PDB file of C-alpha atoms in Angstrom:
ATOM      1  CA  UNK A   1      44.200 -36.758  19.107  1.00  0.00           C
ATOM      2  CA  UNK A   2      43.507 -32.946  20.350  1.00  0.00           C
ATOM      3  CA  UNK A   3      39.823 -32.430  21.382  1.00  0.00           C
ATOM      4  CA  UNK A   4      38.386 -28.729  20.098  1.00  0.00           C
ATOM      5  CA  UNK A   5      36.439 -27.158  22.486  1.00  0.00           C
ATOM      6  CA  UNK A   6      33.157 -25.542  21.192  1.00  0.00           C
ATOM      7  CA  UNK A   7      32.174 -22.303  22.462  1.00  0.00           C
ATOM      8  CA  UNK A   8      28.745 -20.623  21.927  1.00  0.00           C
ATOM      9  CA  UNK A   9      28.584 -17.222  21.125  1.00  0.00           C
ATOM     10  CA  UNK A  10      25.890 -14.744  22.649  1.00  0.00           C
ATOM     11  CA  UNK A  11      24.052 -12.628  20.013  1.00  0.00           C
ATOM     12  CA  UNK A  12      22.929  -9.436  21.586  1.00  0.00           C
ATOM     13  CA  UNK A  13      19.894  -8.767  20.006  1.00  0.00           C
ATOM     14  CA  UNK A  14      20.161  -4.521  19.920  1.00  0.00           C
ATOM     15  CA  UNK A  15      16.460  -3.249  18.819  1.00  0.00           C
ATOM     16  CA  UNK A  16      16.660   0.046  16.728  1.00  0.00           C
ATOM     17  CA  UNK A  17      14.383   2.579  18.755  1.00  0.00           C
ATOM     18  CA  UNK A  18      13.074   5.018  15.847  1.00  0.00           C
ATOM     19  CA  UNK A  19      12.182   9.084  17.100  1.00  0.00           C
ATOM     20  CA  UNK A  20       8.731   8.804  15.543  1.00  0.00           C
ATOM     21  CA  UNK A  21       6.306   6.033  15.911  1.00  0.00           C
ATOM     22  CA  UNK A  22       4.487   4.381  12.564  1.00  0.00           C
ATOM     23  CA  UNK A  23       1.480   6.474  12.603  1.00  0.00           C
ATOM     24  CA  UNK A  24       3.569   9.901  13.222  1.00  0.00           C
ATOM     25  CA  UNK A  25       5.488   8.488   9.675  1.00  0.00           C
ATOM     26  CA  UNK A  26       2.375   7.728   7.748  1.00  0.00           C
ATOM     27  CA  UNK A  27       0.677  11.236   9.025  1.00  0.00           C
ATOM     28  CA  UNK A  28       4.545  13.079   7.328  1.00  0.00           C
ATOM     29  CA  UNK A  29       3.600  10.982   4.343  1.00  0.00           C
ATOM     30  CA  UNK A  30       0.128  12.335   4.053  1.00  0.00           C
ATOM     31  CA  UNK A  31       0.944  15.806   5.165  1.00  0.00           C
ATOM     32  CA  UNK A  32       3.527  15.808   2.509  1.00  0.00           C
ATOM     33  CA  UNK A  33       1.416  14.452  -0.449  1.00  0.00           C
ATOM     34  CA  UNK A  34      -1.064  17.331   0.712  1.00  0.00           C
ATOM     35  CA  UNK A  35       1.366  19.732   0.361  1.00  0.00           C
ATOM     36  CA  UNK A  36       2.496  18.162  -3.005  1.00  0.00           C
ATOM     37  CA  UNK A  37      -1.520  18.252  -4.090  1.00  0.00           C
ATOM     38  CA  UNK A  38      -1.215  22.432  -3.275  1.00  0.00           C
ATOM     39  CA  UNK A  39       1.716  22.936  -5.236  1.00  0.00           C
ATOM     40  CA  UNK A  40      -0.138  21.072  -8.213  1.00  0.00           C
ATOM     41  CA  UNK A  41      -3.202  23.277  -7.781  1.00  0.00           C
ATOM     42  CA  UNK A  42      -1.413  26.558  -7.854  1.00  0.00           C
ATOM     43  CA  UNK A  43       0.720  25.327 -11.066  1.00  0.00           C
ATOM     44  CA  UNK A  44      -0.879  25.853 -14.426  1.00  0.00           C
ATOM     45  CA  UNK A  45      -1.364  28.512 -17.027  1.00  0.00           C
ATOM     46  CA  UNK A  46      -4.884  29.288 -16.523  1.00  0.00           C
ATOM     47  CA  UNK A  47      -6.097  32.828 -15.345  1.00  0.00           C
ATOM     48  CA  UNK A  48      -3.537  33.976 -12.829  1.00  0.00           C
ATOM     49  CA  UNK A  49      -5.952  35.467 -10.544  1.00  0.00           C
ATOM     50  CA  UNK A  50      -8.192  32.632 -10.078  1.00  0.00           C
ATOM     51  CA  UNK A  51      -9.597  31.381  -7.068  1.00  0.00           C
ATOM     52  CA  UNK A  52      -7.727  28.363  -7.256  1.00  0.00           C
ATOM     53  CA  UNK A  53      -4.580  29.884  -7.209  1.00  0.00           C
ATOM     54  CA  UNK A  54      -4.744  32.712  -5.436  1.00  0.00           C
ATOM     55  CA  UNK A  55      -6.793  30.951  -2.467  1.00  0.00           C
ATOM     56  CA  UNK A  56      -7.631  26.937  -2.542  1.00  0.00           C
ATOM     57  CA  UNK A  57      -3.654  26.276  -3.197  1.00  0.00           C
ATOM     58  CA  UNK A  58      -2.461  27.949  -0.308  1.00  0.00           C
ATOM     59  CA  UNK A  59      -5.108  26.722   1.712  1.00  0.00           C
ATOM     60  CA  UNK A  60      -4.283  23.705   0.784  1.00  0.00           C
ATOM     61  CA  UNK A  61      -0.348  24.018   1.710  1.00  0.00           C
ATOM     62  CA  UNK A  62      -1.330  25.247   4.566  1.00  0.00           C
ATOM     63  CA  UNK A  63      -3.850  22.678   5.679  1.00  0.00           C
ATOM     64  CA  UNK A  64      -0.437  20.547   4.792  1.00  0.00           C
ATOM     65  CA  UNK A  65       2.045  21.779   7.216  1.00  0.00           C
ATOM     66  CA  UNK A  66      -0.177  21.623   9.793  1.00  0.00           C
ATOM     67  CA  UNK A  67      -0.543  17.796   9.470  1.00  0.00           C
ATOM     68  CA  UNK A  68       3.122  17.862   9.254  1.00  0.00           C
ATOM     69  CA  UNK A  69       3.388  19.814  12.558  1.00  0.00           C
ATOM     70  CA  UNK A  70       0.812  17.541  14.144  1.00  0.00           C
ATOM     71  CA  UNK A  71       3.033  14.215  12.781  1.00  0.00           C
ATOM     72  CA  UNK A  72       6.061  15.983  14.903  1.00  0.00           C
ATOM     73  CA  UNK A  73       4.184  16.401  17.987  1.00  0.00           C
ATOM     74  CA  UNK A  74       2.070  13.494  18.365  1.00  0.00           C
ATOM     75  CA  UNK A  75       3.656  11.288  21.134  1.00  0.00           C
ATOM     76  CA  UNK A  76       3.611   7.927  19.574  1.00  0.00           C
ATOM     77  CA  UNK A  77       1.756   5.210  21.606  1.00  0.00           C
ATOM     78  CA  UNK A  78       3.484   2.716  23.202  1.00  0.00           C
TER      79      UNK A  78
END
């Protein structure tokens, strides 16, 4: 009778290092659904020249990207 020899196998455990942390992700989210709430403000068929439009919505896009830049070039916390 042959004996089998048993061998274990390591299992490298490899962790997946992400470029942002979770809180630089969740501020992109947010920065992009304020961006998203702009858009929707300047769409519509009301008066063209309304003060909506013409200043809240791009305000409002605005105010977006900058969260967006500030999700870039937060350092996340370790």
């Amino acid at each position: 009778m042959i004996k089998e020899k048993y061998t274990t196998k390591k299992v490298e455990v490899i962790e997946k290092d992400y470029v942002f942390g979770k809180e630089n992700y969740t501020l992109m989210i947010a920065g992009v659904a304020v961006i998203f709430i702009g858009f929707v403000l300047m769409s519509g068929q009301e008066d063209i020249f309304d003060f909506r439009k013409i200043t809240l919505a791009p305000i409002v896009v605005l105010a977006g990207f900058v969260i967006e830049v500030f999700a870039i070039m937060r350092k996340p916390k370790d």
